[in-house]
Amino acid sequence: MTRITFLGAGSAVFTRQLLVDILRYDDLPELEIALQDIDPDRLAIARGTAEHVAQRLGKPVRVTASLDRREMLEGATAVVIMIQVGGVDGTRKDLEIPARYGLRQTIGDTTGVGGVFRGLRTFPVISEIARDVREVCPDAWVLNYTNPMTLNVWWWSVVAPEIKVVGLCHSVYWTANDLSELVGVPFDEVEYAAAGVNHQAWLTEWSRGGESLYPLLEAKLAEDPELLRRVRVEMYRRIGYYPTETSEHSSEYLPWFLRSDEQVAQYRLEPLVYLDISEKNLAEVEQVRRQLAAGEPLDLPDEGAAEYAPQIIHSLLTGTARKIHVNVPNAGYIDNLPQGAVVEVPAVVDGDGVRPVAVGSIPTAGAALNRTMLSVAELTVQAALTGDPRAVRQAVLVDGNAAATLTPEQIWALCDELTEAHRAHLPRALGGEVDLVLP
């Protein structure tokens, strides 16, 4: 029986999405879905959800669940990681404490001060997972959904370079899908590809029948001035290629949009929006709990979802070839981004595994913006490796959004406060209370 392991399975709504996508394939061997979480209550919800989905879809799936991560990893073919170290409380701190200093963020999970501290509290757990994978399922494919994507995959490459790890995000798919809908072109007729870094890759190919669809986008922008009030459109107009993350996310990766009330209003942004999103996610988990307890049917996602983990699992088990986008250390895949840094590129996946595709150089202006995000990531990884607290603060210092709003002195003070707030999850050398296993 093929074992698929979910770490952080208490993310019950996302677990349901992935399970539905996997179990809708009719040509898979019999599966065991192994669920692990550190919260027994959330784990019970995940198990109930998995059993409900398997029954609804009529699939003979074995569902196991345990708080013991090592037990659930034993013999796994694929390991899906969707943990959130510190939970929603950690997210609140990442957003609310900087806001008191005047630093606006929208999501705070990718780069900048929120991404830096989210990464630093995730690294120790990744190191522990890597130890377990190395010992009990060394041939497994590790499929990471946990943000900050670039930071976490980079840390994997440092602590366990021999393990097969890819970072997965649906932003490229949905960018191409939504743009095609905007210009009125059926998505099944579209060819697309993107490259750069996660949440800031660039749509370098977007065409139908060999003809670029960018002229259709230009015409749409010309007829609807309100579209110009979106961050991604402004980035496209200045850089020349469309970025692959939402306007809300993209606004906090650059110094241009959250620096003033006027810019926030101009681009229709909502600072701290992820706080509301997080509360809604918690409410949805509670709804699932009530539905399971009452024996009510859960809402199942529509077919044709864009998540890559189910597609990879299907390809590994059936040999089906398909193209996806993945986050991996740069090993000659993008010429004008640093080698070893984590980049997002197209990849081919089939029964032999996942093979990233070299794309050459990406647009120069786009690469320049990417390198700023990679510098934040590099300094954060360096901070964890060396135990140098100054590198944490330097990572925030080079972030465009933070530097556009705060002085160096304010950045140092903010990092001091966040270190204290996250002490229980940070490495000891950086002011925390957690032992960090280094290579």
Tab-separated table of C-alpha atoms in Angstrom:
chain	number	residue	atom	x	y	z
A	1	MET	CA	0.000	0.000	0.000
A	2	THR	CA	1.355	3.439	-0.954
A	3	ARG	CA	1.602	5.816	2.002
A	4	ILE	CA	1.061	9.565	1.517
A	5	THR	CA	1.882	11.557	4.655
A	6	PHE	CA	0.454	14.948	5.566
A	7	LEU	CA	2.382	16.963	8.173
A	8	GLY	CA	0.317	19.779	9.634
A	9	ALA	CA	-2.848	17.929	8.652
A	10	GLY	CA	-4.811	20.005	11.167
A	11	SER	CA	-5.019	22.579	8.406
A	12	ALA	CA	-8.264	20.759	7.793
A	13	VAL	CA	-9.655	22.839	4.943
A	14	PHE	CA	-6.492	22.583	2.846
A	15	THR	CA	-6.175	18.905	3.749
A	16	ARG	CA	-9.675	18.380	2.376
A	17	GLN	CA	-8.767	20.157	-0.874
A	18	LEU	CA	-5.683	18.011	-1.416
A	19	LEU	CA	-7.465	14.778	-0.533
A	20	VAL	CA	-10.326	15.484	-2.912
A	21	ASP	CA	-7.854	16.236	-5.703
A	22	ILE	CA	-5.911	13.017	-5.051
A	23	LEU	CA	-8.901	10.721	-4.664
A	24	ARG	CA	-10.649	11.956	-7.788
A	25	TYR	CA	-8.029	10.116	-9.833
A	26	ASP	CA	-9.396	6.700	-10.790
A	27	ASP	CA	-6.116	5.012	-11.721
A	28	LEU	CA	-4.180	5.171	-8.455
A	29	PRO	CA	-3.144	2.124	-6.435
A	30	GLU	CA	-4.694	1.649	-3.019
A	31	LEU	CA	-3.515	4.445	-0.761
A	32	GLU	CA	-2.855	4.967	2.890
A	33	ILE	CA	-3.316	8.574	3.972
A	34	ALA	CA	-1.173	9.165	7.062
A	35	LEU	CA	-2.059	12.318	8.991
A	36	GLN	CA	0.082	14.054	11.619
A	37	ASP	CA	-0.379	17.212	13.649
A	38	ILE	CA	0.710	18.482	17.065
A	39	ASP	CA	-2.870	19.419	18.042
A	40	PRO	CA	-4.966	16.318	18.880
A	41	ASP	CA	-8.258	18.147	18.372
A	42	ARG	CA	-7.319	19.432	14.936
A	43	LEU	CA	-5.887	16.027	14.042
A	44	ALA	CA	-9.228	14.397	14.870
A	45	ILE	CA	-10.965	16.833	12.532
A	46	ALA	CA	-8.464	16.019	9.786
A	47	ARG	CA	-9.001	12.302	10.234
A	48	GLY	CA	-12.767	12.669	10.176
A	49	THR	CA	-12.462	14.812	7.045
A	50	ALA	CA	-10.251	12.260	5.278
A	51	GLU	CA	-12.600	9.382	6.092
A	52	HIS	CA	-15.592	11.444	4.957
A	53	VAL	CA	-13.950	12.367	1.645
A	54	ALA	CA	-12.914	8.767	0.933
A	55	GLN	CA	-16.440	7.545	1.638
A	56	ARG	CA	-18.072	10.282	-0.450
A	57	LEU	CA	-15.805	9.537	-3.409
A	58	GLY	CA	-16.130	5.792	-2.982
A	59	LYS	CA	-12.403	5.130	-2.690
A	60	PRO	CA	-10.933	2.270	-0.582
A	61	VAL	CA	-8.459	4.407	1.324
A	62	ARG	CA	-6.824	3.521	4.616
A	63	VAL	CA	-6.666	6.565	6.914
A	64	THR	CA	-4.240	6.624	9.836
A	65	ALA	CA	-3.492	9.499	12.199
A	66	SER	CA	-1.020	10.133	14.986
A	67	LEU	CA	0.658	12.910	16.927
A	68	ASP	CA	3.898	10.982	16.354
A	69	ARG	CA	5.495	12.456	13.246
A	70	ARG	CA	8.082	9.731	12.868
A	71	GLU	CA	5.414	7.028	12.968
A	72	MET	CA	3.449	8.695	10.178
A	73	LEU	CA	6.570	9.230	8.058
A	74	GLU	CA	7.665	5.591	8.169
A	75	GLY	CA	7.814	4.272	4.599
A	76	ALA	CA	6.105	7.285	2.994
A	77	THR	CA	6.268	7.744	-0.772
A	78	ALA	CA	5.378	11.429	-0.580
A	79	VAL	CA	5.343	13.861	2.351
A	80	VAL	CA	3.144	16.942	2.104
A	81	ILE	CA	4.155	19.704	4.518
A	82	MET	CA	1.695	22.442	5.499
A	83	ILE	CA	2.742	23.398	9.022
A	84	GLN	CA	2.364	26.828	10.622
A	85	VAL	CA	4.777	27.177	13.518
A	86	GLY	CA	3.264	29.493	16.101
A	87	GLY	CA	-0.186	29.228	14.548
A	88	VAL	CA	-2.503	32.162	14.073
A	89	ASP	CA	-1.136	33.774	17.237
A	90	GLY	CA	2.277	33.975	15.571
A	91	THR	CA	0.705	35.569	12.504
A	92	ARG	CA	-0.976	38.201	14.660
A	93	LYS	CA	2.362	39.117	16.198
A	94	ASP	CA	4.045	39.284	12.779
A	95	LEU	CA	1.452	41.789	11.599
A	96	GLU	CA	0.346	43.754	14.654
A	97	ILE	CA	3.731	44.490	16.240
A	98	PRO	CA	5.227	46.016	13.048
A	99	ALA	CA	1.987	47.964	12.555
A	100	ARG	CA	2.607	49.737	15.877
A	101	TYR	CA	5.868	50.998	14.395
A	102	GLY	CA	4.007	52.276	11.323
A	103	LEU	CA	5.095	49.388	9.060
A	104	ARG	CA	2.198	48.179	6.952
A	105	GLN	CA	1.943	44.568	5.795
A	106	THR	CA	-0.948	42.758	4.158
A	107	ILE	CA	-0.118	39.043	4.590
A	108	GLY	CA	3.336	38.970	6.174
A	109	ASP	CA	4.301	35.373	5.327
A	110	THR	CA	6.768	35.597	2.427
A	111	THR	CA	9.493	38.212	2.882
A	112	GLY	CA	10.029	41.353	4.915
A	113	VAL	CA	9.829	41.311	8.680
A	114	GLY	CA	6.854	38.933	8.798
A	115	GLY	CA	8.474	36.447	6.448
A	116	VAL	CA	11.837	36.626	8.238
A	117	PHE	CA	10.409	35.747	11.641
A	118	ARG	CA	8.026	33.163	10.233
A	119	GLY	CA	11.001	31.507	8.574
A	120	LEU	CA	13.198	31.616	11.671
A	121	ARG	CA	10.584	29.872	13.790
A	122	THR	CA	9.994	27.258	11.068
A	123	PHE	CA	13.658	26.326	10.485
A	124	PRO	CA	14.038	24.293	13.727
A	125	VAL	CA	10.985	22.190	12.846
A	126	ILE	CA	12.229	21.630	9.289
A	127	SER	CA	15.524	20.399	10.717
A	128	GLU	CA	13.645	17.873	12.865
A	129	ILE	CA	11.489	16.735	9.941
A	130	ALA	CA	14.606	16.378	7.779
A	131	ARG	CA	16.214	14.130	10.407
A	132	ASP	CA	13.137	11.898	10.486
A	133	VAL	CA	12.776	11.740	6.688
A	134	ARG	CA	16.453	10.846	6.343
A	135	GLU	CA	16.039	7.966	8.784
A	136	VAL	CA	12.608	6.474	7.990
A	137	CYS	CA	11.669	7.461	4.407
A	138	PRO	CA	14.828	8.707	2.649
A	139	ASP	CA	13.436	8.053	-0.840
A	140	ALA	CA	10.245	10.069	-0.305
A	141	TRP	CA	9.444	13.199	-2.249
A	142	VAL	CA	8.920	16.120	0.152
A	143	LEU	CA	6.283	18.518	-1.151
A	144	ASN	CA	6.400	21.777	0.771
A	145	TYR	CA	3.480	24.195	0.917
A	146	THR	CA	4.628	25.983	4.073
A	147	ASN	CA	5.504	29.666	3.752
A	148	PRO	CA	7.826	31.468	3.520
A	149	MET	CA	8.384	29.200	0.538
A	150	THR	CA	11.754	30.504	-0.615
A	151	LEU	CA	13.207	30.558	2.887
A	152	ASN	CA	11.971	27.112	3.842
A	153	VAL	CA	13.090	25.328	0.670
A	154	TRP	CA	16.440	27.110	0.993
A	155	TRP	CA	16.754	25.782	4.571
A	156	TRP	CA	15.946	22.263	3.362
A	157	SER	CA	18.787	22.563	0.842
A	158	VAL	CA	21.151	23.506	3.670
A	159	VAL	CA	20.220	20.877	6.270
A	160	ALA	CA	19.309	17.973	3.971
A	161	PRO	CA	20.560	18.500	0.408
A	162	GLU	CA	20.220	14.783	-0.352
A	163	ILE	CA	16.446	14.749	0.237
A	164	LYS	CA	14.145	15.308	-2.747
A	165	VAL	CA	12.305	18.541	-1.892
A	166	VAL	CA	10.186	20.810	-4.056
A	167	GLY	CA	8.187	23.840	-2.986
A	168	LEU	CA	4.676	24.120	-4.380
A	169	CYS	CA	2.458	27.167	-4.882
A	170	HIS	CA	-0.606	27.700	-7.068
A	171	SER	CA	0.101	31.371	-7.852
A	172	VAL	CA	1.461	30.772	-11.368
A	173	TYR	CA	-1.554	28.691	-12.376
A	174	TRP	CA	-4.113	31.142	-11.047
A	175	THR	CA	-2.338	34.136	-12.568
A	176	ALA	CA	-2.467	32.596	-16.038
A	177	ASN	CA	-6.022	31.354	-15.476
A	178	ASP	CA	-7.393	34.683	-14.258
A	179	LEU	CA	-5.614	36.755	-16.915
A	180	SER	CA	-6.973	34.480	-19.631
A	181	GLU	CA	-10.472	34.902	-18.249
A	182	LEU	CA	-9.966	38.682	-18.155
A	183	VAL	CA	-9.126	38.840	-21.875
A	184	GLY	CA	-11.761	36.283	-22.857
A	185	VAL	CA	-9.542	33.429	-23.995
A	186	PRO	CA	-10.449	29.847	-22.973
A	187	PHE	CA	-7.786	28.653	-20.576
A	188	ASP	CA	-7.491	25.230	-22.206
A	189	GLU	CA	-6.205	26.993	-25.327
A	190	VAL	CA	-3.452	28.868	-23.482
A	191	GLU	CA	0.260	28.091	-23.157
A	192	TYR	CA	2.054	29.727	-20.239
A	193	ALA	CA	5.283	29.632	-18.262
A	194	ALA	CA	6.774	31.741	-15.490
A	195	ALA	CA	10.123	32.093	-13.779
A	196	GLY	CA	11.610	34.134	-10.949
A	197	VAL	CA	11.077	33.625	-7.221
A	198	ASN	CA	8.006	32.418	-5.409
A	199	HIS	CA	5.288	35.087	-5.238
A	200	GLN	CA	7.333	37.212	-7.631
A	201	ALA	CA	7.830	35.112	-10.723
A	202	TRP	CA	7.176	36.689	-14.119
A	203	LEU	CA	4.798	35.399	-16.762
A	204	THR	CA	7.356	35.084	-19.550
A	205	GLU	CA	5.063	33.063	-21.810
A	206	TRP	CA	1.337	33.619	-22.171
A	207	SER	CA	0.087	32.770	-25.614
A	208	ARG	CA	-2.479	31.032	-27.790
A	209	GLY	CA	-1.502	29.352	-31.022
A	210	GLY	CA	1.955	30.881	-30.834
A	211	GLU	CA	0.633	34.459	-30.483
A	212	SER	CA	1.226	36.466	-27.317
A	213	LEU	CA	-1.864	37.411	-25.318
A	214	TYR	CA	-0.213	40.471	-23.815
A	215	PRO	CA	-1.660	42.758	-26.551
A	216	LEU	CA	-5.158	41.689	-25.457
A	217	LEU	CA	-4.264	42.660	-21.898
A	218	GLU	CA	-3.037	46.060	-23.111
A	219	ALA	CA	-6.353	46.626	-24.856
A	220	LYS	CA	-8.285	45.640	-21.733
A	221	LEU	CA	-6.242	48.064	-19.597
A	222	ALA	CA	-6.864	50.861	-22.094
A	223	GLU	CA	-10.631	50.440	-21.868
A	224	ASP	CA	-10.887	50.051	-18.083
A	225	PRO	CA	-8.922	52.668	-16.074
A	226	GLU	CA	-9.938	51.019	-12.790
A	227	LEU	CA	-7.626	48.138	-13.622
A	228	LEU	CA	-4.738	50.585	-13.317
A	229	ARG	CA	-5.499	50.808	-9.602
A	230	ARG	CA	-4.168	47.291	-9.027
A	231	VAL	CA	-0.641	46.676	-7.780
A	232	ARG	CA	0.078	43.897	-10.254
A	233	VAL	CA	-1.008	46.006	-13.187
A	234	GLU	CA	1.306	48.799	-12.069
A	235	MET	CA	4.159	46.295	-11.759
A	236	TYR	CA	3.402	44.965	-15.226
A	237	ARG	CA	3.372	48.477	-16.717
A	238	ARG	CA	6.773	49.287	-15.200
A	239	ILE	CA	8.544	45.911	-15.590
A	240	GLY	CA	6.946	44.644	-18.808
A	241	TYR	CA	5.892	41.197	-17.571
A	242	TYR	CA	3.014	40.254	-15.326
A	243	PRO	CA	3.910	39.110	-11.777
A	244	THR	CA	2.454	35.892	-10.430
A	245	GLU	CA	1.155	36.884	-7.010
A	246	THR	CA	-1.930	38.827	-5.975
A	247	SER	CA	-1.884	42.591	-5.631
A	248	GLU	CA	-2.389	42.306	-1.866
A	249	HIS	CA	0.670	40.075	-1.513
A	250	SER	CA	2.791	41.892	-4.078
A	251	SER	CA	2.290	45.268	-2.427
A	252	GLU	CA	4.393	44.286	0.614
A	253	TYR	CA	7.357	43.022	-1.425
A	254	LEU	CA	8.223	46.451	-2.807
A	255	PRO	CA	8.780	49.980	-1.447
A	256	TRP	CA	6.214	51.592	-3.745
A	257	PHE	CA	2.740	50.857	-2.413
A	258	LEU	CA	2.333	50.719	1.377
A	259	ARG	CA	4.521	53.680	2.241
A	260	SER	CA	1.681	56.228	2.505
A	261	ASP	CA	-2.062	56.543	3.012
A	262	GLU	CA	-2.353	57.957	-0.498
A	263	GLN	CA	-0.749	54.922	-2.111
A	264	VAL	CA	-2.829	52.539	-0.011
A	265	ALA	CA	-6.002	54.280	-1.186
A	266	GLN	CA	-4.826	54.561	-4.803
A	267	TYR	CA	-4.171	50.815	-5.088
A	268	ARG	CA	-7.169	49.743	-2.979
A	269	LEU	CA	-5.056	47.926	-0.409
A	270	GLU	CA	-6.092	46.648	3.002
A	271	PRO	CA	-3.202	46.439	5.468
A	272	LEU	CA	-3.445	43.560	7.968
A	273	VAL	CA	-5.964	41.793	5.730
A	274	TYR	CA	-4.515	38.412	6.672
A	275	LEU	CA	-5.791	38.804	10.220
A	276	ASP	CA	-9.332	38.662	8.897
A	277	ILE	CA	-8.473	35.810	6.543
A	278	SER	CA	-6.984	33.850	9.448
A	279	GLU	CA	-10.087	34.318	11.569
A	280	LYS	CA	-12.257	33.115	8.693
A	281	ASN	CA	-10.041	30.053	8.308
A	282	LEU	CA	-10.479	29.245	11.992
A	283	ALA	CA	-14.233	29.682	11.659
A	284	GLU	CA	-14.257	27.298	8.702
A	285	VAL	CA	-12.422	24.663	10.732
A	286	GLU	CA	-15.044	25.018	13.454
A	287	GLN	CA	-17.764	24.585	10.863
A	288	VAL	CA	-16.137	21.359	9.653
A	289	ARG	CA	-15.990	20.157	13.250
A	290	ARG	CA	-19.716	20.772	13.712
A	291	GLN	CA	-20.619	19.133	10.398
A	292	LEU	CA	-18.623	16.005	11.174
A	293	ALA	CA	-20.126	15.746	14.647
A	294	ALA	CA	-23.643	16.096	13.224
A	295	GLY	CA	-22.998	13.628	10.404
A	296	GLU	CA	-23.619	16.312	7.797
A	297	PRO	CA	-21.949	16.212	4.355
A	298	LEU	CA	-18.952	18.479	3.852
A	299	ASP	CA	-18.699	20.790	0.880
A	300	LEU	CA	-16.270	19.262	-1.586
A	301	PRO	CA	-14.238	21.449	-3.961
A	302	ASP	CA	-15.047	21.490	-7.647
A	303	GLU	CA	-13.047	19.322	-10.008
A	304	GLY	CA	-10.043	20.687	-11.827
A	305	ALA	CA	-8.238	22.271	-8.880
A	306	ALA	CA	-4.773	23.672	-9.449
A	307	GLU	CA	-2.850	22.209	-6.512
A	308	TYR	CA	0.369	20.575	-7.640
A	309	ALA	CA	0.906	17.973	-4.890
A	310	PRO	CA	-1.946	15.718	-6.101
A	311	GLN	CA	-0.646	16.039	-9.667
A	312	ILE	CA	2.878	15.080	-8.596
A	313	ILE	CA	1.601	12.121	-6.576
A	314	HIS	CA	-0.481	10.937	-9.535
A	315	SER	CA	2.460	11.288	-11.930
A	316	LEU	CA	4.859	9.469	-9.592
A	317	LEU	CA	2.456	6.555	-9.191
A	318	THR	CA	1.153	6.271	-12.763
A	319	GLY	CA	3.961	7.677	-14.918
A	320	THR	CA	1.686	10.379	-16.344
A	321	ALA	CA	3.782	13.272	-17.677
A	322	ARG	CA	2.728	16.848	-17.026
A	323	LYS	CA	4.190	20.340	-16.652
A	324	ILE	CA	4.006	22.214	-13.364
A	325	HIS	CA	5.965	24.992	-11.618
A	326	VAL	CA	8.205	24.303	-8.629
A	327	ASN	CA	10.512	26.041	-6.176
A	328	VAL	CA	14.017	24.562	-6.042
A	329	PRO	CA	17.604	25.695	-5.440
A	330	ASN	CA	18.955	27.352	-8.551
A	331	ALA	CA	21.241	24.833	-10.261
A	332	GLY	CA	21.602	26.588	-13.596
A	333	TYR	CA	17.848	27.026	-14.066
A	334	ILE	CA	17.922	30.866	-14.160
A	335	ASP	CA	21.177	32.421	-15.362
A	336	ASN	CA	20.741	35.908	-13.920
A	337	LEU	CA	19.711	34.916	-10.393
A	338	PRO	CA	22.197	33.635	-7.793
A	339	GLN	CA	23.070	29.965	-8.004
A	340	GLY	CA	21.937	28.074	-4.909
A	341	ALA	CA	19.185	30.558	-4.164
A	342	VAL	CA	15.660	29.143	-4.371
A	343	VAL	CA	13.870	30.012	-7.605
A	344	GLU	CA	10.507	29.197	-9.175
A	345	VAL	CA	10.670	27.573	-12.612
A	346	PRO	CA	8.712	25.223	-14.861
A	347	ALA	CA	9.241	21.509	-14.308
A	348	VAL	CA	8.306	18.203	-15.889
A	349	VAL	CA	6.993	15.478	-13.592
A	350	ASP	CA	6.400	11.798	-14.410
A	351	GLY	CA	7.146	8.395	-12.942
A	352	ASP	CA	10.834	9.253	-12.636
A	353	GLY	CA	10.224	12.305	-10.473
A	354	VAL	CA	10.292	16.082	-10.798
A	355	ARG	CA	12.766	17.676	-13.215
A	356	PRO	CA	13.066	21.481	-13.216
A	357	VAL	CA	13.602	23.135	-16.593
A	358	ALA	CA	16.380	25.625	-17.320
A	359	VAL	CA	14.939	28.871	-18.700
A	360	GLY	CA	18.100	30.917	-19.321
A	361	SER	CA	17.883	34.549	-18.261
A	362	ILE	CA	14.654	36.197	-17.127
A	363	PRO	CA	13.795	39.890	-17.798
A	364	THR	CA	16.535	42.040	-16.290
A	365	ALA	CA	14.248	44.381	-14.323
A	366	GLY	CA	12.323	41.433	-12.933
A	367	ALA	CA	15.549	39.718	-11.892
A	368	ALA	CA	16.655	42.909	-10.145
A	369	LEU	CA	13.516	42.885	-7.988
A	370	ASN	CA	13.892	39.136	-7.388
A	371	ARG	CA	17.424	39.624	-6.106
A	372	THR	CA	16.164	41.934	-3.360
A	373	MET	CA	13.805	39.221	-2.107
A	374	LEU	CA	16.584	36.645	-2.365
A	375	SER	CA	18.886	38.909	-0.360
A	376	VAL	CA	16.340	38.970	2.473
A	377	ALA	CA	16.172	35.167	2.309
A	378	GLU	CA	19.946	34.740	2.167
A	379	LEU	CA	20.527	36.913	5.219
A	380	THR	CA	17.827	35.067	7.153
A	381	VAL	CA	19.362	31.678	6.354
A	382	GLN	CA	22.779	33.083	7.269
A	383	ALA	CA	21.405	34.328	10.593
A	384	ALA	CA	20.160	30.851	11.477
A	385	LEU	CA	23.352	29.127	10.335
A	386	THR	CA	25.726	31.483	12.159
A	387	GLY	CA	23.549	32.437	15.121
A	388	ASP	CA	24.191	36.102	14.307
A	389	PRO	CA	21.258	38.288	15.465
A	390	ARG	CA	22.582	41.188	13.405
A	391	ALA	CA	21.920	39.253	10.198
A	392	VAL	CA	18.223	39.031	11.168
A	393	ARG	CA	18.050	42.788	11.383
A	394	GLN	CA	20.054	43.217	8.179
A	395	ALA	CA	17.546	40.988	6.397
A	396	VAL	CA	14.739	43.350	7.391
A	397	LEU	CA	16.906	46.375	6.603
A	398	VAL	CA	17.284	45.391	2.936
A	399	ASP	CA	13.568	44.647	2.524
A	400	GLY	CA	12.026	47.337	0.331
A	401	ASN	CA	8.795	47.782	2.269
A	402	ALA	CA	10.501	48.061	5.660
A	403	ALA	CA	13.217	50.378	4.367
A	404	ALA	CA	10.631	52.677	2.780
A	405	THR	CA	8.895	53.146	6.127
A	406	LEU	CA	11.303	52.688	9.036
A	407	THR	CA	14.719	53.993	10.032
A	408	PRO	CA	17.510	51.517	10.808
A	409	GLU	CA	17.092	52.281	14.503
A	410	GLN	CA	13.390	51.484	14.301
A	411	ILE	CA	14.099	48.233	12.445
A	412	TRP	CA	16.512	47.129	15.180
A	413	ALA	CA	13.958	47.951	17.889
A	414	LEU	CA	11.179	46.154	15.987
A	415	CYS	CA	13.301	43.027	15.604
A	416	ASP	CA	14.117	43.113	19.310
A	417	GLU	CA	10.410	43.191	20.148
A	418	LEU	CA	9.526	40.439	17.686
A	419	THR	CA	12.360	38.289	19.052
A	420	GLU	CA	10.875	38.565	22.516
A	421	ALA	CA	7.352	37.905	21.221
A	422	HIS	CA	8.425	34.750	19.345
A	423	ARG	CA	10.996	33.571	21.900
A	424	ALA	CA	9.328	30.174	22.412
A	425	HIS	CA	9.827	29.227	18.747
A	426	LEU	CA	13.140	30.860	17.803
A	427	PRO	CA	16.647	29.331	17.862
A	428	ARG	CA	18.567	29.923	21.099
A	429	ALA	CA	21.443	31.662	19.344
A	430	LEU	CA	19.000	34.275	18.023
A	431	GLY	CA	17.399	34.977	21.399
A	432	GLY	CA	14.900	32.122	21.454
A	433	GLU	CA	14.391	28.929	23.413
A	434	VAL	CA	14.642	26.224	20.739
A	435	ASP	CA	17.601	24.027	19.858
A	436	LEU	CA	18.373	24.272	16.153
A	437	VAL	CA	19.926	21.186	14.556
A	438	LEU	CA	22.561	22.330	12.057
A	439	PRO	CA	24.229	20.268	9.313
